């Protein structure tokens, strides 16, 4: 089988394991070294992007950046520009400290209302209030499992920003995870750098197994296995979820194990019988000082039933 193309050894290994090499090679044709022309105005309309980054201590984090429309733009097909002065700060988020140490990042722009998304990987440098991302890879993703929300503005009343850090998942963190229908995961590869990907499902698709472990079903996707391919070679990962109603963000970092061929899980996993489990090392909970406002529209029609035969605390 061919191992040429845009995929590294971990991605190829997973594609072969699940028998989807041919589909991956076809779909991999969308991966390019620059942003396609039609995606440039798309970026400028987004009030939210998610960025994966690596901290000095080696831990991977996923960060949500919110701001006025136009705070993220593509000045050219090879450069993404983030105007930090037009963003809403997320207290406690390590993103800007991280990129000073390790410039490789993975960015995903997702327009929830239309289910369009764009992934961009490359190197980011910040100078003052401007961060520029030099594009190494850019490609659209499939619209599955995205719950539609319409961004309608921001709450004009400012709140006192706050954040907390911890190591064990407590009642508040567990409530946020179990209520979430949208998740982003950042992973890393030693040669290609960072990647950031979306996961979605009906509330309850994220299971809190123990105070330091969570589990997520791995649904059918585009067969490229960028996330699982990275995890095949490096278990480090960062996860971020938002409470869209309260204007709160929960970030978690740790290591991931993939469970293959789990008996009795076909309905829960859309037939893949796969889960990934994160052992949480640390988390950061943040309340945004400026609250973005979203109108919920509808869930993805692809979401499976989350009723699970597994009990909390099981492995």
PDB file of C-alpha atoms in Angstrom:
ATOM      1  CA  UNK A   1       0.000   0.000   0.000  1.00  0.00           C
ATOM      2  CA  UNK A   2       1.120   3.521  -0.703  1.00  0.00           C
ATOM      3  CA  UNK A   3       2.342   5.629   2.182  1.00  0.00           C
ATOM      4  CA  UNK A   4       2.874   8.695   0.045  1.00  0.00           C
ATOM      5  CA  UNK A   5       0.748  11.806   0.273  1.00  0.00           C
ATOM      6  CA  UNK A   6      -0.143  14.107   3.149  1.00  0.00           C
ATOM      7  CA  UNK A   7      -0.284  11.478   5.911  1.00  0.00           C
ATOM      8  CA  UNK A   8       2.359  10.523   8.468  1.00  0.00           C
ATOM      9  CA  UNK A   9       3.068   6.993   9.736  1.00  0.00           C
ATOM     10  CA  UNK A  10       0.572   7.152  12.608  1.00  0.00           C
ATOM     11  CA  UNK A  11      -2.288   8.214  10.357  1.00  0.00           C
ATOM     12  CA  UNK A  12      -1.399   5.523   7.800  1.00  0.00           C
ATOM     13  CA  UNK A  13      -1.291   2.868  10.547  1.00  0.00           C
ATOM     14  CA  UNK A  14      -4.790   3.736  11.766  1.00  0.00           C
ATOM     15  CA  UNK A  15      -6.180   3.956   8.219  1.00  0.00           C
ATOM     16  CA  UNK A  16      -4.858   0.467   7.553  1.00  0.00           C
ATOM     17  CA  UNK A  17      -6.137  -0.885  10.854  1.00  0.00           C
ATOM     18  CA  UNK A  18      -9.714   0.155  10.070  1.00  0.00           C
ATOM     19  CA  UNK A  19      -9.498  -0.698   6.363  1.00  0.00           C
ATOM     20  CA  UNK A  20     -10.048   2.846   5.075  1.00  0.00           C
ATOM     21  CA  UNK A  21      -6.763   3.550   3.293  1.00  0.00           C
ATOM     22  CA  UNK A  22      -8.304   4.056  -0.137  1.00  0.00           C
ATOM     23  CA  UNK A  23     -10.955   6.454   1.188  1.00  0.00           C
ATOM     24  CA  UNK A  24      -8.307   8.383   3.130  1.00  0.00           C
ATOM     25  CA  UNK A  25      -6.136   8.788   0.052  1.00  0.00           C
ATOM     26  CA  UNK A  26      -9.097  10.153  -1.916  1.00  0.00           C
ATOM     27  CA  UNK A  27     -10.158  12.535   0.850  1.00  0.00           C
ATOM     28  CA  UNK A  28      -6.568  13.603   1.478  1.00  0.00           C
ATOM     29  CA  UNK A  29      -6.625  15.459  -1.807  1.00  0.00           C
ATOM     30  CA  UNK A  30      -8.316  18.393  -0.040  1.00  0.00           C
ATOM     31  CA  UNK A  31      -5.211  19.040   2.072  1.00  0.00           C
ATOM     32  CA  UNK A  32      -3.211  21.940   0.684  1.00  0.00           C
ATOM     33  CA  UNK A  33      -0.407  24.264   1.675  1.00  0.00           C
ATOM     34  CA  UNK A  34      -2.543  27.405   1.592  1.00  0.00           C
ATOM     35  CA  UNK A  35      -6.073  28.616   2.298  1.00  0.00           C
ATOM     36  CA  UNK A  36      -8.403  28.326  -0.688  1.00  0.00           C
ATOM     37  CA  UNK A  37      -9.800  31.631  -1.910  1.00  0.00           C
ATOM     38  CA  UNK A  38     -13.366  30.904  -0.803  1.00  0.00           C
ATOM     39  CA  UNK A  39     -12.285  30.347   2.803  1.00  0.00           C
ATOM     40  CA  UNK A  40     -10.630  33.750   3.202  1.00  0.00           C
ATOM     41  CA  UNK A  41     -13.915  35.703   3.670  1.00  0.00           C
ATOM     42  CA  UNK A  42     -15.219  32.782   5.748  1.00  0.00           C
ATOM     43  CA  UNK A  43     -12.447  33.293   8.324  1.00  0.00           C
ATOM     44  CA  UNK A  44     -13.250  36.988   8.707  1.00  0.00           C
ATOM     45  CA  UNK A  45     -16.848  36.175   9.685  1.00  0.00           C
ATOM     46  CA  UNK A  46     -15.974  33.939  12.624  1.00  0.00           C
ATOM     47  CA  UNK A  47     -16.470  35.075  16.249  1.00  0.00           C
ATOM     48  CA  UNK A  48     -14.688  31.951  17.542  1.00  0.00           C
ATOM     49  CA  UNK A  49     -11.682  29.822  16.614  1.00  0.00           C
ATOM     50  CA  UNK A  50     -10.009  27.020  18.535  1.00  0.00           C
ATOM     51  CA  UNK A  51      -6.234  26.664  18.757  1.00  0.00           C
ATOM     52  CA  UNK A  52      -4.122  23.730  19.924  1.00  0.00           C
ATOM     53  CA  UNK A  53      -0.752  24.546  21.477  1.00  0.00           C
ATOM     54  CA  UNK A  54       2.085  23.005  23.483  1.00  0.00           C
ATOM     55  CA  UNK A  55       3.231  24.287  26.876  1.00  0.00           C
ATOM     56  CA  UNK A  56       6.820  24.491  28.099  1.00  0.00           C
ATOM     57  CA  UNK A  57       6.187  21.513  30.399  1.00  0.00           C
ATOM     58  CA  UNK A  58       5.198  19.385  27.412  1.00  0.00           C
ATOM     59  CA  UNK A  59       1.452  19.348  27.989  1.00  0.00           C
ATOM     60  CA  UNK A  60      -0.948  19.904  25.101  1.00  0.00           C
ATOM     61  CA  UNK A  61      -3.778  22.423  25.440  1.00  0.00           C
ATOM     62  CA  UNK A  62      -6.799  23.365  23.354  1.00  0.00           C
ATOM     63  CA  UNK A  63      -7.962  26.990  23.607  1.00  0.00           C
ATOM     64  CA  UNK A  64     -11.122  28.796  22.512  1.00  0.00           C
ATOM     65  CA  UNK A  65     -10.593  32.329  21.226  1.00  0.00           C
ATOM     66  CA  UNK A  66     -13.646  34.583  21.016  1.00  0.00           C
ATOM     67  CA  UNK A  67     -13.859  38.050  19.524  1.00  0.00           C
ATOM     68  CA  UNK A  68     -15.585  40.540  17.282  1.00  0.00           C
ATOM     69  CA  UNK A  69     -16.131  39.352  13.742  1.00  0.00           C
ATOM     70  CA  UNK A  70     -12.984  40.256  11.879  1.00  0.00           C
ATOM     71  CA  UNK A  71     -10.605  39.534  14.755  1.00  0.00           C
ATOM     72  CA  UNK A  72      -9.341  36.608  12.663  1.00  0.00           C
ATOM     73  CA  UNK A  73      -8.452  37.289   9.011  1.00  0.00           C
ATOM     74  CA  UNK A  74      -6.287  35.824   6.278  1.00  0.00           C
ATOM     75  CA  UNK A  75      -4.064  38.597   4.951  1.00  0.00           C
ATOM     76  CA  UNK A  76      -2.886  36.167   2.242  1.00  0.00           C
ATOM     77  CA  UNK A  77      -3.640  32.484   1.531  1.00  0.00           C
ATOM     78  CA  UNK A  78      -0.496  31.657   3.517  1.00  0.00           C
ATOM     79  CA  UNK A  79      -0.981  33.898   6.576  1.00  0.00           C
ATOM     80  CA  UNK A  80      -3.723  34.050   9.228  1.00  0.00           C
ATOM     81  CA  UNK A  81      -3.786  37.177  11.385  1.00  0.00           C
ATOM     82  CA  UNK A  82      -5.362  37.328  14.859  1.00  0.00           C
ATOM     83  CA  UNK A  83      -6.011  40.781  16.316  1.00  0.00           C
ATOM     84  CA  UNK A  84      -5.753  39.997  20.025  1.00  0.00           C
ATOM     85  CA  UNK A  85      -7.013  43.479  20.967  1.00  0.00           C
ATOM     86  CA  UNK A  86     -10.392  42.601  19.402  1.00  0.00           C
ATOM     87  CA  UNK A  87     -10.708  39.268  21.223  1.00  0.00           C
ATOM     88  CA  UNK A  88     -12.420  38.553  24.541  1.00  0.00           C
ATOM     89  CA  UNK A  89      -9.795  37.262  26.984  1.00  0.00           C
ATOM     90  CA  UNK A  90     -10.246  33.814  28.519  1.00  0.00           C
ATOM     91  CA  UNK A  91      -8.714  34.120  32.001  1.00  0.00           C
ATOM     92  CA  UNK A  92      -6.177  31.415  32.840  1.00  0.00           C
ATOM     93  CA  UNK A  93      -5.803  30.221  29.241  1.00  0.00           C
ATOM     94  CA  UNK A  94      -2.111  29.402  28.516  1.00  0.00           C
ATOM     95  CA  UNK A  95      -2.277  29.902  24.737  1.00  0.00           C
ATOM     96  CA  UNK A  96      -0.167  33.054  24.435  1.00  0.00           C
ATOM     97  CA  UNK A  97       2.462  31.805  26.869  1.00  0.00           C
ATOM     98  CA  UNK A  98       2.631  28.523  24.978  1.00  0.00           C
ATOM     99  CA  UNK A  99       3.256  29.988  21.515  1.00  0.00           C
ATOM    100  CA  UNK A 100       6.228  31.955  22.835  1.00  0.00           C
ATOM    101  CA  UNK A 101       7.890  28.615  23.616  1.00  0.00           C
ATOM    102  CA  UNK A 102       6.594  26.352  20.818  1.00  0.00           C
ATOM    103  CA  UNK A 103       5.216  28.151  17.752  1.00  0.00           C
ATOM    104  CA  UNK A 104       3.522  25.148  16.105  1.00  0.00           C
ATOM    105  CA  UNK A 105      -0.276  25.358  16.455  1.00  0.00           C
ATOM    106  CA  UNK A 106      -3.369  23.729  15.021  1.00  0.00           C
ATOM    107  CA  UNK A 107      -6.337  26.029  14.392  1.00  0.00           C
ATOM    108  CA  UNK A 108      -9.923  25.185  13.549  1.00  0.00           C
ATOM    109  CA  UNK A 109     -12.505  27.767  12.491  1.00  0.00           C
ATOM    110  CA  UNK A 110     -16.033  26.427  12.783  1.00  0.00           C
ATOM    111  CA  UNK A 111     -19.157  28.326  11.772  1.00  0.00           C
ATOM    112  CA  UNK A 112     -21.702  26.602  13.965  1.00  0.00           C
ATOM    113  CA  UNK A 113     -24.744  28.052  12.184  1.00  0.00           C
ATOM    114  CA  UNK A 114     -23.774  26.587   8.792  1.00  0.00           C
ATOM    115  CA  UNK A 115     -21.675  23.612   9.973  1.00  0.00           C
ATOM    116  CA  UNK A 116     -18.740  24.780   7.842  1.00  0.00           C
ATOM    117  CA  UNK A 117     -15.265  24.272   9.256  1.00  0.00           C
ATOM    118  CA  UNK A 118     -11.687  24.883   8.230  1.00  0.00           C
ATOM    119  CA  UNK A 119      -8.549  23.373   9.759  1.00  0.00           C
ATOM    120  CA  UNK A 120      -5.214  25.171   9.534  1.00  0.00           C
ATOM    121  CA  UNK A 121      -1.876  23.944  10.894  1.00  0.00           C
ATOM    122  CA  UNK A 122       1.322  25.963  11.010  1.00  0.00           C
ATOM    123  CA  UNK A 123       3.574  28.199  13.100  1.00  0.00           C
ATOM    124  CA  UNK A 124       2.335  31.206  15.066  1.00  0.00           C
ATOM    125  CA  UNK A 125       4.279  34.236  16.242  1.00  0.00           C
ATOM    126  CA  UNK A 126       2.793  36.999  18.373  1.00  0.00           C
ATOM    127  CA  UNK A 127       4.083  40.566  18.390  1.00  0.00           C
ATOM    128  CA  UNK A 128       2.138  42.958  20.598  1.00  0.00           C
ATOM    129  CA  UNK A 129      -1.562  42.580  19.855  1.00  0.00           C
ATOM    130  CA  UNK A 130      -1.057  40.773  16.563  1.00  0.00           C
ATOM    131  CA  UNK A 131      -0.497  37.031  16.188  1.00  0.00           C
ATOM    132  CA  UNK A 132       0.342  35.675  12.748  1.00  0.00           C
ATOM    133  CA  UNK A 133       0.028  32.041  11.716  1.00  0.00           C
ATOM    134  CA  UNK A 134       2.143  30.876   8.766  1.00  0.00           C
ATOM    135  CA  UNK A 135       0.076  28.196   7.059  1.00  0.00           C
ATOM    136  CA  UNK A 136       1.608  24.743   6.523  1.00  0.00           C
ATOM    137  CA  UNK A 137      -1.642  22.843   5.896  1.00  0.00           C
ATOM    138  CA  UNK A 138      -5.212  24.000   5.316  1.00  0.00           C
ATOM    139  CA  UNK A 139      -8.308  21.995   4.464  1.00  0.00           C
ATOM    140  CA  UNK A 140     -12.072  21.859   5.011  1.00  0.00           C
ATOM    141  CA  UNK A 141     -13.684  19.172   7.186  1.00  0.00           C
ATOM    142  CA  UNK A 142     -16.960  17.296   6.945  1.00  0.00           C
ATOM    143  CA  UNK A 143     -19.979  18.889   8.673  1.00  0.00           C
ATOM    144  CA  UNK A 144     -21.049  15.848  10.695  1.00  0.00           C
ATOM    145  CA  UNK A 145     -21.902  16.037  14.418  1.00  0.00           C
ATOM    146  CA  UNK A 146     -21.989  19.846  14.583  1.00  0.00           C
ATOM    147  CA  UNK A 147     -24.858  21.334  16.612  1.00  0.00           C
ATOM    148  CA  UNK A 148     -26.053  24.514  14.937  1.00  0.00           C
ATOM    149  CA  UNK A 149     -25.812  27.746  16.925  1.00  0.00           C
ATOM    150  CA  UNK A 150     -26.159  31.302  15.690  1.00  0.00           C
ATOM    151  CA  UNK A 151     -23.843  33.936  17.164  1.00  0.00           C
ATOM    152  CA  UNK A 152     -26.009  36.967  18.006  1.00  0.00           C
ATOM    153  CA  UNK A 153     -23.546  39.307  19.735  1.00  0.00           C
ATOM    154  CA  UNK A 154     -22.228  39.845  23.230  1.00  0.00           C
ATOM    155  CA  UNK A 155     -23.770  40.703  26.565  1.00  0.00           C
ATOM    156  CA  UNK A 156     -22.989  44.403  27.096  1.00  0.00           C
ATOM    157  CA  UNK A 157     -22.644  44.027  30.866  1.00  0.00           C
ATOM    158  CA  UNK A 158     -19.117  43.129  31.901  1.00  0.00           C
ATOM    159  CA  UNK A 159     -18.450  40.491  34.533  1.00  0.00           C
ATOM    160  CA  UNK A 160     -15.561  40.004  36.873  1.00  0.00           C
ATOM    161  CA  UNK A 161     -13.250  37.562  35.068  1.00  0.00           C
ATOM    162  CA  UNK A 162     -12.274  34.511  37.050  1.00  0.00           C
ATOM    163  CA  UNK A 163     -10.592  31.159  36.614  1.00  0.00           C
ATOM    164  CA  UNK A 164      -9.651  28.138  38.695  1.00  0.00           C
ATOM    165  CA  UNK A 165      -7.203  25.298  38.197  1.00  0.00           C
ATOM    166  CA  UNK A 166      -7.383  21.726  39.411  1.00  0.00           C
ATOM    167  CA  UNK A 167      -6.272  18.149  38.856  1.00  0.00           C
ATOM    168  CA  UNK A 168      -9.411  16.125  39.605  1.00  0.00           C
ATOM    169  CA  UNK A 169     -12.773  16.459  37.864  1.00  0.00           C
ATOM    170  CA  UNK A 170     -15.173  17.817  40.480  1.00  0.00           C
ATOM    171  CA  UNK A 171     -18.968  18.282  40.385  1.00  0.00           C
ATOM    172  CA  UNK A 172     -18.845  21.542  38.404  1.00  0.00           C
ATOM    173  CA  UNK A 173     -16.417  20.191  35.809  1.00  0.00           C
ATOM    174  CA  UNK A 174     -18.384  16.934  35.500  1.00  0.00           C
ATOM    175  CA  UNK A 175     -21.610  18.893  34.962  1.00  0.00           C
ATOM    176  CA  UNK A 176     -20.035  20.931  32.151  1.00  0.00           C
ATOM    177  CA  UNK A 177     -18.665  17.813  30.449  1.00  0.00           C
ATOM    178  CA  UNK A 178     -21.884  15.812  30.676  1.00  0.00           C
ATOM    179  CA  UNK A 179     -23.988  18.704  29.379  1.00  0.00           C
ATOM    180  CA  UNK A 180     -21.649  19.480  26.475  1.00  0.00           C
ATOM    181  CA  UNK A 181     -22.584  18.743  22.866  1.00  0.00           C
ATOM    182  CA  UNK A 182     -19.399  20.205  21.360  1.00  0.00           C
ATOM    183  CA  UNK A 183     -15.774  19.331  22.093  1.00  0.00           C
ATOM    184  CA  UNK A 184     -12.409  20.167  20.557  1.00  0.00           C
ATOM    185  CA  UNK A 185      -9.300  18.029  20.904  1.00  0.00           C
ATOM    186  CA  UNK A 186      -5.706  19.074  20.210  1.00  0.00           C
ATOM    187  CA  UNK A 187      -2.999  16.504  19.477  1.00  0.00           C
ATOM    188  CA  UNK A 188       0.639  16.600  18.387  1.00  0.00           C
ATOM    189  CA  UNK A 189       3.104  14.917  16.036  1.00  0.00           C
ATOM    190  CA  UNK A 190       6.853  15.431  16.385  1.00  0.00           C
ATOM    191  CA  UNK A 191       7.335  16.302  12.705  1.00  0.00           C
ATOM    192  CA  UNK A 192       4.052  17.838  11.518  1.00  0.00           C
ATOM    193  CA  UNK A 193       3.305  19.739  14.740  1.00  0.00           C
ATOM    194  CA  UNK A 194      -0.073  20.488  16.283  1.00  0.00           C
ATOM    195  CA  UNK A 195      -3.553  19.607  15.079  1.00  0.00           C
ATOM    196  CA  UNK A 196      -6.982  20.598  16.391  1.00  0.00           C
ATOM    197  CA  UNK A 197     -10.200  18.731  15.665  1.00  0.00           C
ATOM    198  CA  UNK A 198     -13.927  18.939  16.482  1.00  0.00           C
ATOM    199  CA  UNK A 199     -16.043  16.253  18.128  1.00  0.00           C
ATOM    200  CA  UNK A 200     -19.778  16.569  18.726  1.00  0.00           C
ATOM    201  CA  UNK A 201     -22.790  14.592  19.868  1.00  0.00           C
ATOM    202  CA  UNK A 202     -25.916  14.782  21.959  1.00  0.00           C
ATOM    203  CA  UNK A 203     -25.409  15.856  25.592  1.00  0.00           C
ATOM    204  CA  UNK A 204     -24.025  12.893  27.469  1.00  0.00           C
ATOM    205  CA  UNK A 205     -21.688  11.752  24.693  1.00  0.00           C
ATOM    206  CA  UNK A 206     -18.802  12.723  27.003  1.00  0.00           C
ATOM    207  CA  UNK A 207     -18.710  10.256  29.892  1.00  0.00           C
ATOM    208  CA  UNK A 208     -16.984  11.070  33.181  1.00  0.00           C
ATOM    209  CA  UNK A 209     -15.709   7.673  34.312  1.00  0.00           C
ATOM    210  CA  UNK A 210     -13.718   8.714  37.390  1.00  0.00           C
ATOM    211  CA  UNK A 211     -12.447  12.019  38.858  1.00  0.00           C
ATOM    212  CA  UNK A 212      -9.436  11.807  36.542  1.00  0.00           C
ATOM    213  CA  UNK A 213     -10.778  10.016  33.475  1.00  0.00           C
ATOM    214  CA  UNK A 214     -13.292  10.821  30.742  1.00  0.00           C
ATOM    215  CA  UNK A 215     -14.352   8.898  27.665  1.00  0.00           C
ATOM    216  CA  UNK A 216     -15.656   9.937  24.230  1.00  0.00           C
ATOM    217  CA  UNK A 217     -17.014   7.697  21.440  1.00  0.00           C
ATOM    218  CA  UNK A 218     -15.171   7.973  18.139  1.00  0.00           C
ATOM    219  CA  UNK A 219     -17.797   8.309  15.420  1.00  0.00           C
ATOM    220  CA  UNK A 220     -17.376   7.697  11.685  1.00  0.00           C
ATOM    221  CA  UNK A 221     -15.699  10.631   9.941  1.00  0.00           C
ATOM    222  CA  UNK A 222     -13.615  11.520   6.894  1.00  0.00           C
ATOM    223  CA  UNK A 223     -11.326   8.437   7.173  1.00  0.00           C
ATOM    224  CA  UNK A 224      -8.134  10.524   7.396  1.00  0.00           C
ATOM    225  CA  UNK A 225      -7.678   9.908  11.144  1.00  0.00           C
ATOM    226  CA  UNK A 226      -5.583  12.978  11.854  1.00  0.00           C
ATOM    227  CA  UNK A 227      -6.402  12.859  15.573  1.00  0.00           C
ATOM    228  CA  UNK A 228      -6.153   9.097  16.117  1.00  0.00           C
ATOM    229  CA  UNK A 229      -3.053   9.032  13.906  1.00  0.00           C
ATOM    230  CA  UNK A 230      -1.319  11.534  16.158  1.00  0.00           C
ATOM    231  CA  UNK A 231      -2.447   9.602  19.247  1.00  0.00           C
ATOM    232  CA  UNK A 232      -1.060   6.401  17.714  1.00  0.00           C
ATOM    233  CA  UNK A 233       2.415   7.910  18.132  1.00  0.00           C
ATOM    234  CA  UNK A 234       1.983  10.404  20.997  1.00  0.00           C
ATOM    235  CA  UNK A 235      -0.729  10.099  23.687  1.00  0.00           C
ATOM    236  CA  UNK A 236      -0.653  13.748  24.781  1.00  0.00           C
ATOM    237  CA  UNK A 237      -3.826  15.730  24.150  1.00  0.00           C
ATOM    238  CA  UNK A 238      -5.778  18.795  25.188  1.00  0.00           C
ATOM    239  CA  UNK A 239      -9.569  19.117  25.276  1.00  0.00           C
ATOM    240  CA  UNK A 240     -11.759  22.218  25.524  1.00  0.00           C
ATOM    241  CA  UNK A 241     -15.527  22.516  25.922  1.00  0.00           C
ATOM    242  CA  UNK A 242     -17.692  25.600  26.359  1.00  0.00           C
ATOM    243  CA  UNK A 243     -20.830  26.249  28.318  1.00  0.00           C
ATOM    244  CA  UNK A 244     -22.381  28.433  25.624  1.00  0.00           C
ATOM    245  CA  UNK A 245     -25.226  29.558  27.877  1.00  0.00           C
ATOM    246  CA  UNK A 246     -23.092  30.698  30.806  1.00  0.00           C
ATOM    247  CA  UNK A 247     -20.067  31.990  28.923  1.00  0.00           C
ATOM    248  CA  UNK A 248     -17.679  29.553  30.600  1.00  0.00           C
ATOM    249  CA  UNK A 249     -14.837  27.429  29.226  1.00  0.00           C
ATOM    250  CA  UNK A 250     -13.296  24.217  30.564  1.00  0.00           C
ATOM    251  CA  UNK A 251      -9.858  23.148  29.325  1.00  0.00           C
ATOM    252  CA  UNK A 252      -8.292  19.813  30.192  1.00  0.00           C
ATOM    253  CA  UNK A 253      -4.879  18.332  29.419  1.00  0.00           C
ATOM    254  CA  UNK A 254      -3.629  14.787  29.801  1.00  0.00           C
ATOM    255  CA  UNK A 255      -2.956  11.574  27.896  1.00  0.00           C
ATOM    256  CA  UNK A 256      -5.286   9.511  25.736  1.00  0.00           C
ATOM    257  CA  UNK A 257      -5.761   5.776  25.237  1.00  0.00           C
ATOM    258  CA  UNK A 258      -7.842   4.457  22.324  1.00  0.00           C
ATOM    259  CA  UNK A 259     -10.106   1.486  22.993  1.00  0.00           C
ATOM    260  CA  UNK A 260     -10.698  -0.599  19.851  1.00  0.00           C
ATOM    261  CA  UNK A 261     -13.500  -3.089  19.187  1.00  0.00           C
ATOM    262  CA  UNK A 262     -15.460  -2.495  22.390  1.00  0.00           C
ATOM    263  CA  UNK A 263     -18.216  -5.146  22.575  1.00  0.00           C
ATOM    264  CA  UNK A 264     -21.818  -3.934  22.572  1.00  0.00           C
ATOM    265  CA  UNK A 265     -20.948  -0.392  21.519  1.00  0.00           C
ATOM    266  CA  UNK A 266     -22.097  -0.351  17.875  1.00  0.00           C
ATOM    267  CA  UNK A 267     -25.091   1.954  18.414  1.00  0.00           C
ATOM    268  CA  UNK A 268     -23.225   4.291  20.713  1.00  0.00           C
ATOM    269  CA  UNK A 269     -20.250   4.688  18.345  1.00  0.00           C
ATOM    270  CA  UNK A 270     -22.045   4.725  14.936  1.00  0.00           C
ATOM    271  CA  UNK A 271     -20.612   1.281  14.323  1.00  0.00           C
ATOM    272  CA  UNK A 272     -16.917   2.032  14.847  1.00  0.00           C
ATOM    273  CA  UNK A 273     -16.805   0.319  18.274  1.00  0.00           C
ATOM    274  CA  UNK A 274     -14.105   2.823  19.233  1.00  0.00           C
ATOM    275  CA  UNK A 275     -13.687   5.145  22.208  1.00  0.00           C
ATOM    276  CA  UNK A 276     -10.865   7.338  23.375  1.00  0.00           C
ATOM    277  CA  UNK A 277     -10.223   7.815  27.072  1.00  0.00           C
ATOM    278  CA  UNK A 278      -8.384  10.809  28.482  1.00  0.00           C
ATOM    279  CA  UNK A 279      -6.577  10.561  31.789  1.00  0.00           C
ATOM    280  CA  UNK A 280      -6.758  14.151  33.010  1.00  0.00           C
ATOM    281  CA  UNK A 281      -3.621  15.665  34.518  1.00  0.00           C
ATOM    282  CA  UNK A 282      -4.861  19.250  34.904  1.00  0.00           C
ATOM    283  CA  UNK A 283      -7.792  21.482  34.037  1.00  0.00           C
ATOM    284  CA  UNK A 284      -8.573  25.198  33.880  1.00  0.00           C
ATOM    285  CA  UNK A 285     -12.096  26.565  34.293  1.00  0.00           C
ATOM    286  CA  UNK A 286     -12.678  30.150  33.127  1.00  0.00           C
ATOM    287  CA  UNK A 287     -15.547  32.645  33.169  1.00  0.00           C
ATOM    288  CA  UNK A 288     -15.292  35.140  30.317  1.00  0.00           C
ATOM    289  CA  UNK A 289     -15.524  38.815  31.312  1.00  0.00           C
ATOM    290  CA  UNK A 290     -17.572  39.451  28.149  1.00  0.00           C
ATOM    291  CA  UNK A 291     -20.207  36.832  27.432  1.00  0.00           C
ATOM    292  CA  UNK A 292     -20.767  35.771  23.792  1.00  0.00           C
ATOM    293  CA  UNK A 293     -24.452  35.121  23.066  1.00  0.00           C
ATOM    294  CA  UNK A 294     -25.617  32.163  20.995  1.00  0.00           C
ATOM    295  CA  UNK A 295     -29.044  30.993  19.844  1.00  0.00           C
ATOM    296  CA  UNK A 296     -29.295  27.209  19.712  1.00  0.00           C
ATOM    297  CA  UNK A 297     -30.851  26.027  16.432  1.00  0.00           C
ATOM    298  CA  UNK A 298     -30.754  22.237  16.261  1.00  0.00           C
ATOM    299  CA  UNK A 299     -28.580  19.157  16.801  1.00  0.00           C
ATOM    300  CA  UNK A 300     -26.751  17.316  14.053  1.00  0.00           C
ATOM    301  CA  UNK A 301     -28.960  14.728  12.354  1.00  0.00           C
ATOM    302  CA  UNK A 302     -25.989  12.340  12.476  1.00  0.00           C
ATOM    303  CA  UNK A 303     -25.800  12.229  16.292  1.00  0.00           C
ATOM    304  CA  UNK A 304     -26.429   8.727  17.644  1.00  0.00           C
ATOM    305  CA  UNK A 305     -28.388   7.935  20.779  1.00  0.00           C
ATOM    306  CA  UNK A 306     -26.131   8.426  23.802  1.00  0.00           C
ATOM    307  CA  UNK A 307     -27.876   5.826  25.960  1.00  0.00           C
ATOM    308  CA  UNK A 308     -24.897   3.789  27.155  1.00  0.00           C
ATOM    309  CA  UNK A 309     -24.688   0.268  28.584  1.00  0.00           C
ATOM    310  CA  UNK A 310     -21.610   1.371  30.529  1.00  0.00           C
ATOM    311  CA  UNK A 311     -21.899   2.625  34.069  1.00  0.00           C
ATOM    312  CA  UNK A 312     -19.906   5.502  35.514  1.00  0.00           C
ATOM    313  CA  UNK A 313     -16.707   4.207  36.994  1.00  0.00           C
ATOM    314  CA  UNK A 314     -16.427   1.389  34.468  1.00  0.00           C
ATOM    315  CA  UNK A 315     -13.431   0.870  32.242  1.00  0.00           C
TER     316      UNK A 315
END
